[in-house]
mmCIF file of C-alpha atoms in Angstrom:
data_model
loop_
_atom_site.group_PDB
_atom_site.id
_atom_site.type_symbol
_atom_site.label_atom_id
_atom_site.label_comp_id
_atom_site.label_asym_id
_atom_site.label_seq_id
_atom_site.Cartn_x
_atom_site.Cartn_y
_atom_site.Cartn_z
ATOM 1 C CA UNK A 148 -0.029 0.045 0.028
ATOM 2 C CA UNK A 149 1.211 3.517 -0.857
ATOM 3 C CA UNK A 150 0.607 6.334 1.626
ATOM 4 C CA UNK A 151 -0.191 9.951 1.168
ATOM 5 C CA UNK A 152 -0.514 12.985 3.421
ATOM 6 C CA UNK A 153 -3.852 14.087 4.838
ATOM 7 C CA UNK A 154 -4.735 16.074 7.841
ATOM 8 C CA UNK A 155 -1.084 16.197 9.156
ATOM 9 C CA UNK A 156 -0.800 12.438 9.061
ATOM 10 C CA UNK A 157 -0.376 9.619 6.510
ATOM 11 C CA UNK A 158 -3.135 7.524 5.157
ATOM 12 C CA UNK A 159 -3.470 4.868 2.531
ATOM 13 C CA UNK A 160 -3.444 6.145 -1.005
ATOM 14 C CA UNK A 161 -6.812 4.414 -1.574
ATOM 15 C CA UNK A 162 -9.605 5.054 0.917
ATOM 16 C CA UNK A 163 -12.960 3.400 1.444
ATOM 17 C CA UNK A 164 -16.071 5.365 0.474
ATOM 18 C CA UNK A 165 -18.618 3.933 2.900
ATOM 19 C CA UNK A 166 -21.756 5.479 1.470
ATOM 20 C CA UNK A 167 -22.991 2.360 -0.386
ATOM 21 C CA UNK A 168 -23.136 0.493 2.917
ATOM 22 C CA UNK A 169 -26.025 2.707 4.161
ATOM 23 C CA UNK A 170 -28.020 4.130 1.309
ATOM 24 C CA UNK A 171 -30.435 2.580 -1.176
ATOM 25 C CA UNK A 172 -29.672 -0.965 -2.227
ATOM 26 C CA UNK A 173 -27.411 -1.321 0.807
ATOM 27 C CA UNK A 174 -26.120 -4.714 1.931
ATOM 28 C CA UNK A 175 -27.146 -6.371 5.145
ATOM 29 C CA UNK A 176 -25.026 -5.569 8.183
ATOM 30 C CA UNK A 177 -23.006 -8.730 8.031
ATOM 31 C CA UNK A 178 -21.805 -7.866 4.498
ATOM 32 C CA UNK A 179 -21.311 -4.254 5.428
ATOM 33 C CA UNK A 180 -19.100 -5.110 8.405
ATOM 34 C CA UNK A 181 -17.165 -7.591 6.238
ATOM 35 C CA UNK A 182 -16.547 -4.871 3.640
ATOM 36 C CA UNK A 183 -15.028 -2.548 6.247
ATOM 37 C CA UNK A 184 -12.978 -5.354 7.641
ATOM 38 C CA UNK A 185 -11.778 -6.333 4.095
ATOM 39 C CA UNK A 186 -10.614 -2.678 3.614
ATOM 40 C CA UNK A 187 -8.646 -2.787 6.821
ATOM 41 C CA UNK A 188 -7.125 -6.154 5.888
ATOM 42 C CA UNK A 189 -6.048 -4.600 2.601
ATOM 43 C CA UNK A 190 -4.248 -1.775 4.283
ATOM 44 C CA UNK A 191 -6.813 0.931 3.867
ATOM 45 C CA UNK A 192 -6.510 3.496 6.694
ATOM 46 C CA UNK A 193 -8.925 6.182 5.421
ATOM 47 C CA UNK A 194 -12.726 5.704 5.719
ATOM 48 C CA UNK A 195 -15.017 8.389 4.327
ATOM 49 C CA UNK A 196 -18.496 8.713 5.791
ATOM 50 C CA UNK A 197 -21.101 11.433 6.431
ATOM 51 C CA UNK A 198 -24.108 11.941 8.780
ATOM 52 C CA UNK A 199 -26.360 12.023 5.717
ATOM 53 C CA UNK A 200 -25.341 8.581 4.408
ATOM 54 C CA UNK A 201 -28.572 6.766 5.085
ATOM 55 C CA UNK A 202 -31.669 5.525 3.292
ATOM 56 C CA UNK A 203 -34.814 6.170 5.288
ATOM 57 C CA UNK A 204 -36.061 9.206 7.194
ATOM 58 C CA UNK A 205 -34.923 9.234 10.849
ATOM 59 C CA UNK A 206 -31.738 7.307 10.089
ATOM 60 C CA UNK A 207 -29.234 10.207 10.268
ATOM 61 C CA UNK A 208 -25.863 8.924 11.209
ATOM 62 C CA UNK A 209 -26.511 5.302 10.047
ATOM 63 C CA UNK A 210 -23.209 5.069 8.308
ATOM 64 C CA UNK A 211 -21.219 6.622 11.114
ATOM 65 C CA UNK A 212 -22.660 4.183 13.581
ATOM 66 C CA UNK A 213 -21.916 1.304 11.233
ATOM 67 C CA UNK A 214 -18.301 2.397 10.862
ATOM 68 C CA UNK A 215 -17.914 2.717 14.620
ATOM 69 C CA UNK A 216 -19.273 -0.849 15.096
ATOM 70 C CA UNK A 217 -16.998 -2.219 12.362
ATOM 71 C CA UNK A 218 -13.860 -0.681 13.904
ATOM 72 C CA UNK A 219 -14.885 -1.864 17.413
ATOM 73 C CA UNK A 220 -15.315 -5.493 16.340
ATOM 74 C CA UNK A 221 -12.411 -5.745 13.922
ATOM 75 C CA UNK A 222 -10.044 -7.537 16.234
ATOM 76 C CA UNK A 223 -6.952 -5.810 15.056
ATOM 77 C CA UNK A 224 -5.188 -2.445 15.595
ATOM 78 C CA UNK A 225 -7.239 0.493 14.180
ATOM 79 C CA UNK A 226 -5.304 3.289 15.840
ATOM 80 C CA UNK A 227 -3.923 4.485 12.495
ATOM 81 C CA UNK A 228 -7.348 4.626 10.826
ATOM 82 C CA UNK A 229 -8.600 8.099 9.947
ATOM 83 C CA UNK A 230 -12.422 8.340 9.872
ATOM 84 C CA UNK A 231 -13.414 11.378 7.790
ATOM 85 C CA UNK A 232 -17.069 12.442 8.130
ATOM 86 C CA UNK A 233 -19.103 15.290 6.701
ATOM 87 C CA UNK A 234 -22.000 17.563 7.736
ATOM 88 C CA UNK A 235 -24.258 20.041 6.036
ATOM 89 C CA UNK A 236 -26.483 17.766 4.065
ATOM 90 C CA UNK A 237 -29.623 15.787 4.917
ATOM 91 C CA UNK A 238 -31.835 13.102 3.405
ATOM 92 C CA UNK A 239 -35.599 13.271 4.134
ATOM 93 C CA UNK A 240 -36.108 9.704 3.076
ATOM 94 C CA UNK A 241 -37.548 10.273 -0.441
ATOM 95 C CA UNK A 242 -34.303 9.890 -2.245
ATOM 96 C CA UNK A 243 -33.557 13.625 -2.299
ATOM 97 C CA UNK A 244 -30.748 15.518 -0.633
ATOM 98 C CA UNK A 245 -31.033 18.819 1.285
ATOM 99 C CA UNK A 246 -28.439 21.375 2.347
ATOM 100 C CA UNK A 247 -28.075 23.144 5.701
ATOM 101 C CA UNK A 248 -24.690 24.736 6.334
ATOM 102 C CA UNK A 249 -25.658 27.270 8.962
ATOM 103 C CA UNK A 250 -23.036 27.637 11.653
ATOM 104 C CA UNK A 251 -25.482 26.438 14.330
ATOM 105 C CA UNK A 252 -26.364 23.282 12.362
ATOM 106 C CA UNK A 253 -22.772 22.443 11.526
ATOM 107 C CA UNK A 254 -21.615 22.708 15.134
ATOM 108 C CA UNK A 255 -24.550 20.665 16.387
ATOM 109 C CA UNK A 256 -23.961 18.054 13.593
ATOM 110 C CA UNK A 257 -20.248 17.791 14.312
ATOM 111 C CA UNK A 258 -20.890 17.104 18.058
ATOM 112 C CA UNK A 259 -23.461 14.474 17.106
ATOM 113 C CA UNK A 260 -21.064 12.832 14.636
ATOM 114 C CA UNK A 261 -18.272 12.641 17.226
ATOM 115 C CA UNK A 262 -20.691 10.971 19.701
ATOM 116 C CA UNK A 263 -21.774 8.428 17.057
ATOM 117 C CA UNK A 264 -18.173 7.698 16.041
ATOM 118 C CA UNK A 265 -17.190 7.336 19.788
ATOM 119 C CA UNK A 266 -14.353 9.839 19.524
ATOM 120 C CA UNK A 267 -13.373 12.868 21.541
ATOM 121 C CA UNK A 268 -12.404 14.715 18.351
ATOM 122 C CA UNK A 269 -13.153 13.963 14.697
ATOM 123 C CA UNK A 270 -9.972 13.340 12.741
ATOM 124 C CA UNK A 271 -11.376 15.134 9.577
ATOM 125 C CA UNK A 272 -14.653 16.952 9.396
ATOM 126 C CA UNK A 273 -15.796 18.068 5.982
ATOM 127 C CA UNK A 274 -18.371 20.651 5.063
ATOM 128 C CA UNK A 275 -20.495 18.540 2.663
ATOM 129 C CA UNK A 276 -21.672 21.279 0.258
ATOM 130 C CA UNK A 277 -21.937 25.042 0.208
ATOM 131 C CA UNK A 278 -25.372 26.298 1.232
ATOM 132 C CA UNK A 279 -26.623 29.014 -1.154
ATOM 133 C CA UNK A 280 -28.725 30.498 1.693
ATOM 134 C CA UNK A 281 -25.623 30.940 3.899
ATOM 135 C CA UNK A 282 -22.616 33.129 3.240
ATOM 136 C CA UNK A 283 -19.672 30.901 2.625
ATOM 137 C CA UNK A 284 -17.416 32.642 5.147
ATOM 138 C CA UNK A 285 -20.025 31.941 7.879
ATOM 139 C CA UNK A 286 -20.144 28.236 7.126
ATOM 140 C CA UNK A 287 -16.330 28.029 7.028
ATOM 141 C CA UNK A 288 -16.203 30.125 10.159
ATOM 142 C CA UNK A 289 -18.147 27.328 11.935
ATOM 143 C CA UNK A 290 -15.367 24.932 11.011
ATOM 144 C CA UNK A 291 -12.913 27.374 12.499
ATOM 145 C CA UNK A 292 -14.842 27.411 15.769
ATOM 146 C CA UNK A 293 -15.005 23.578 15.809
ATOM 147 C CA UNK A 294 -11.206 23.447 15.286
ATOM 148 C CA UNK A 295 -10.652 25.996 18.096
ATOM 149 C CA UNK A 296 -12.947 24.090 20.464
ATOM 150 C CA UNK A 297 -11.197 20.778 19.734
ATOM 151 C CA UNK A 298 -14.263 19.087 18.417
ATOM 152 C CA UNK A 299 -12.420 18.365 15.137
ATOM 153 C CA UNK A 300 -8.741 17.962 14.468
ATOM 154 C CA UNK A 301 -8.785 19.000 10.793
ATOM 155 C CA UNK A 302 -11.337 20.492 8.384
ATOM 156 C CA UNK A 303 -12.226 19.681 4.828
ATOM 157 C CA UNK A 304 -14.539 21.194 2.152
ATOM 158 C CA UNK A 305 -16.522 19.470 -0.528
ATOM 159 C CA UNK A 306 -18.170 20.349 -3.839
ATOM 160 C CA UNK A 307 -16.368 23.722 -3.963
ATOM 161 C CA UNK A 308 -14.957 26.198 -6.456
ATOM 162 C CA UNK A 309 -11.410 27.507 -6.548
ATOM 163 C CA UNK A 310 -12.628 30.876 -5.039
ATOM 164 C CA UNK A 311 -14.298 28.925 -2.178
ATOM 165 C CA UNK A 312 -11.056 27.011 -1.633
ATOM 166 C CA UNK A 313 -8.968 30.216 -1.457
ATOM 167 C CA UNK A 314 -11.394 31.833 1.015
ATOM 168 C CA UNK A 315 -11.534 28.700 3.147
ATOM 169 C CA UNK A 316 -7.781 28.603 3.157
ATOM 170 C CA UNK A 317 -7.538 32.159 4.343
ATOM 171 C CA UNK A 318 -10.047 31.510 7.240
ATOM 172 C CA UNK A 319 -8.756 28.088 8.318
ATOM 173 C CA UNK A 320 -5.043 28.318 7.443
ATOM 174 C CA UNK A 321 -3.333 25.076 8.429
ATOM 175 C CA UNK A 322 -6.584 23.726 9.749
ATOM 176 C CA UNK A 323 -7.821 23.147 6.180
ATOM 177 C CA UNK A 324 -6.666 19.705 5.128
ATOM 178 C CA UNK A 325 -8.690 18.541 2.167
ATOM 179 C CA UNK A 326 -11.050 19.164 -0.776
ATOM 180 C CA UNK A 327 -13.481 16.537 -1.873
ATOM 181 C CA UNK A 328 -15.013 17.181 -5.374
ATOM 182 C CA UNK A 329 -16.327 14.911 -8.095
ATOM 183 C CA UNK A 330 -13.493 13.742 -10.344
ATOM 184 C CA UNK A 331 -13.120 10.695 -12.574
ATOM 185 C CA UNK A 332 -12.206 9.582 -16.124
ATOM 186 C CA UNK A 333 -15.729 10.702 -17.209
ATOM 187 C CA UNK A 334 -15.900 13.916 -15.130
ATOM 188 C CA UNK A 335 -12.890 16.210 -15.073
ATOM 189 C CA UNK A 336 -14.621 19.570 -14.528
ATOM 190 C CA UNK A 337 -12.654 20.112 -11.370
ATOM 191 C CA UNK A 338 -9.195 20.135 -12.826
ATOM 192 C CA UNK A 339 -8.682 23.748 -11.526
ATOM 193 C CA UNK A 340 -9.727 22.713 -8.031
ATOM 194 C CA UNK A 341 -7.251 19.715 -8.197
ATOM 195 C CA UNK A 342 -4.425 21.971 -9.301
ATOM 196 C CA UNK A 343 -5.100 24.579 -6.607
ATOM 197 C CA UNK A 344 -5.385 21.816 -3.888
ATOM 198 C CA UNK A 345 -1.991 20.566 -5.015
ATOM 199 C CA UNK A 346 -0.518 24.008 -4.914
ATOM 200 C CA UNK A 347 -1.801 24.628 -1.383
ATOM 201 C CA UNK A 348 -0.750 21.242 -0.033
ATOM 202 C CA UNK A 349 -4.324 20.083 0.463
ATOM 203 C CA UNK A 350 -5.406 16.425 -0.209
ATOM 204 C CA UNK A 351 -7.846 16.030 -3.029
ATOM 205 C CA UNK A 352 -10.365 13.231 -2.489
ATOM 206 C CA UNK A 353 -12.277 12.537 -5.683
ATOM 207 C CA UNK A 354 -15.781 11.246 -5.049
ATOM 208 C CA UNK A 355 -17.370 8.914 -7.533
ATOM 209 C CA UNK A 356 -13.786 8.253 -8.822
ATOM 210 C CA UNK A 357 -14.832 5.419 -11.131
ATOM 211 C CA UNK A 358 -17.267 7.471 -13.245
ATOM 212 C CA UNK A 359 -17.154 6.234 -16.784
ATOM 213 C CA UNK A 360 -15.827 2.833 -15.650
ATOM 214 C CA UNK A 361 -18.205 1.624 -13.015
ATOM 215 C CA UNK A 362 -21.686 2.647 -11.813
ATOM 216 C CA UNK A 363 -22.235 5.010 -8.979
ATOM 217 C CA UNK A 364 -24.061 3.561 -5.990
ATOM 218 C CA UNK A 365 -26.794 6.098 -6.365
ATOM 219 C CA UNK A 366 -27.559 4.900 -9.850
ATOM 220 C CA UNK A 367 -28.534 1.444 -8.605
ATOM 221 C CA UNK A 368 -28.045 -1.934 -10.199
ATOM 222 C CA UNK A 369 -29.390 -0.757 -13.551
ATOM 223 C CA UNK A 370 -27.187 2.337 -13.941
ATOM 224 C CA UNK A 371 -25.016 2.602 -17.050
ATOM 225 C CA UNK A 372 -21.368 1.734 -17.270
ATOM 226 C CA UNK A 373 -18.798 2.047 -20.067
ATOM 227 C CA UNK A 374 -17.150 -0.829 -21.828
ATOM 228 C CA UNK A 375 -14.374 -1.051 -24.322
ATOM 229 C CA UNK A 376 -12.557 2.112 -23.199
ATOM 230 C CA UNK A 377 -8.754 2.588 -23.124
ATOM 231 C CA UNK A 378 -8.990 1.803 -19.447
ATOM 232 C CA UNK A 379 -10.549 -1.510 -20.221
ATOM 233 C CA UNK A 380 -7.947 -2.290 -22.927
ATOM 234 C CA UNK A 381 -4.983 -1.504 -20.651
ATOM 235 C CA UNK A 382 -6.691 -3.472 -17.865
ATOM 236 C CA UNK A 383 -6.888 -6.487 -20.134
ATOM 237 C CA UNK A 384 -3.177 -6.185 -21.117
ATOM 238 C CA UNK A 385 -2.251 -5.912 -17.435
ATOM 239 C CA UNK A 386 -4.557 -8.755 -16.351
ATOM 240 C CA UNK A 387 -6.414 -6.556 -13.795
ATOM 241 C CA UNK A 388 -9.789 -4.932 -13.578
ATOM 242 C CA UNK A 389 -10.532 -1.552 -15.289
ATOM 243 C CA UNK A 390 -11.357 -0.056 -11.894
ATOM 244 C CA UNK A 391 -7.735 -0.613 -10.785
ATOM 245 C CA UNK A 392 -6.487 1.203 -13.931
ATOM 246 C CA UNK A 393 -8.895 4.127 -13.258
ATOM 247 C CA UNK A 394 -7.676 4.480 -9.695
ATOM 248 C CA UNK A 395 -3.987 4.130 -10.690
ATOM 249 C CA UNK A 396 -4.632 6.862 -13.248
ATOM 250 C CA UNK A 397 -6.161 9.124 -10.564
ATOM 251 C CA UNK A 398 -3.124 8.549 -8.279
ATOM 252 C CA UNK A 399 -0.793 9.561 -11.232
ATOM 253 C CA UNK A 400 -2.703 12.851 -11.624
ATOM 254 C CA UNK A 401 -1.170 14.469 -8.519
ATOM 255 C CA UNK A 402 0.439 13.443 -5.218
ATOM 256 C CA UNK A 403 -2.571 15.248 -3.561
ATOM 257 C CA UNK A 404 -5.066 12.711 -4.872
ATOM 258 C CA UNK A 405 -6.504 10.093 -2.534
ATOM 259 C CA UNK A 406 -9.469 8.338 -4.216
ATOM 260 C CA UNK A 407 -12.304 7.037 -1.985
ATOM 261 C CA UNK A 408 -14.115 4.542 -4.144
ATOM 262 C CA UNK A 409 -17.419 3.456 -2.828
ATOM 263 C CA UNK A 410 -17.700 -0.228 -2.009
ATOM 264 C CA UNK A 411 -20.550 -2.446 -0.887
ATOM 265 C CA UNK A 412 -18.726 -5.779 -1.025
ATOM 266 C CA UNK A 413 -15.446 -7.058 0.369
ATOM 267 C CA UNK A 414 -14.246 -8.044 -3.038
ATOM 268 C CA UNK A 415 -14.729 -4.588 -4.510
ATOM 269 C CA UNK A 416 -12.657 -2.726 -1.930
ATOM 270 C CA UNK A 417 -9.967 -5.489 -1.910
ATOM 271 C CA UNK A 418 -9.681 -5.060 -5.664
ATOM 272 C CA UNK A 419 -9.700 -1.227 -5.477
ATOM 273 C CA UNK A 420 -6.948 -1.239 -2.802
ATOM 274 C CA UNK A 421 -4.704 -3.194 -5.157
ATOM 275 C CA UNK A 422 -4.597 -0.082 -7.468
ATOM 276 C CA UNK A 423 -2.075 1.431 -5.047
ATOM 277 C CA UNK A 424 0.435 -1.214 -6.176
ATOM 278 C CA UNK A 425 0.039 -0.280 -9.854
ATOM 279 C CA UNK A 426 2.378 2.169 -11.601
ATOM 280 C CA UNK A 427 1.229 3.150 -15.093
ATOM 281 C CA UNK A 428 3.925 3.733 -17.613
ATOM 282 C CA UNK A 429 4.241 7.058 -19.425
ATOM 283 C CA UNK A 430 3.019 5.367 -22.589
ATOM 284 C CA UNK A 431 -0.084 4.019 -20.839
ATOM 285 C CA UNK A 432 -0.772 7.365 -19.286
ATOM 286 C CA UNK A 433 -0.562 8.978 -22.732
ATOM 287 C CA UNK A 434 -2.948 6.428 -24.173
ATOM 288 C CA UNK A 435 -5.428 7.146 -21.404
ATOM 289 C CA UNK A 436 -5.042 10.902 -21.767
ATOM 290 C CA UNK A 437 -5.621 10.725 -25.513
ATOM 291 C CA UNK A 438 -8.781 8.702 -25.003
ATOM 292 C CA UNK A 439 -10.312 10.910 -22.301
ATOM 293 C CA UNK A 440 -13.425 13.103 -23.391
ATOM 294 C CA UNK A 441 -12.839 16.768 -23.882
#
């Protein structure tokens, strides 16, 4: 396993996106716990969750509680595992997502998340999405207060623009550790945010990193997936799955990148973790770049 810097520590270069374990089409708890344990067995030391990762109304924190149980019953040393959670979004139970990034809500949500995770301080707390009804500086200011109070050890921001990254960096300084935006072979709209994160020394956590290669968990079993791409051809040449090639490509984009592929089965996260062992050649990277859309 390779390691990269996040929140003043080192974590595995591939993390576990735990959302599929709690939302629609989620596995039963036995499989969910086995998936987290398989990630730990594979050397994964970053687990990405959120208080809004749940299916039904009234289930806020379902995923956080699941992760806490999985770590507690693992049977091995988990002291080096960084659990990153998020606040500022909600799910009323009808499949939709809401946004609430008022300072009062974020502070209350962070305290509730820490309690569910069973920690004195959250290792990395991320503002899930900017709230159009709340000035950005006020939402980020709440993260500053949480840092100062010791409720969180490091702050992250998600679904943001370069201007929002710069403003958050001014407010949080060294307390800002990460940016989490959508980024994948199919979706590269956030190249500017990736470049800026790299310049500022922030970790960049692409969400839905297998876009164009594998279905997103929110698309369900019938969601579309690509076949016959350059990623698939190189995977066949290498004798590995195309998901591994996509993740290795992401790791090659910048030393700041730490993909957090969503996994709902032990086999999927075990396969994803192996991408950290792959080094793509310059010729393979050129082939992939030439085949990318846009």
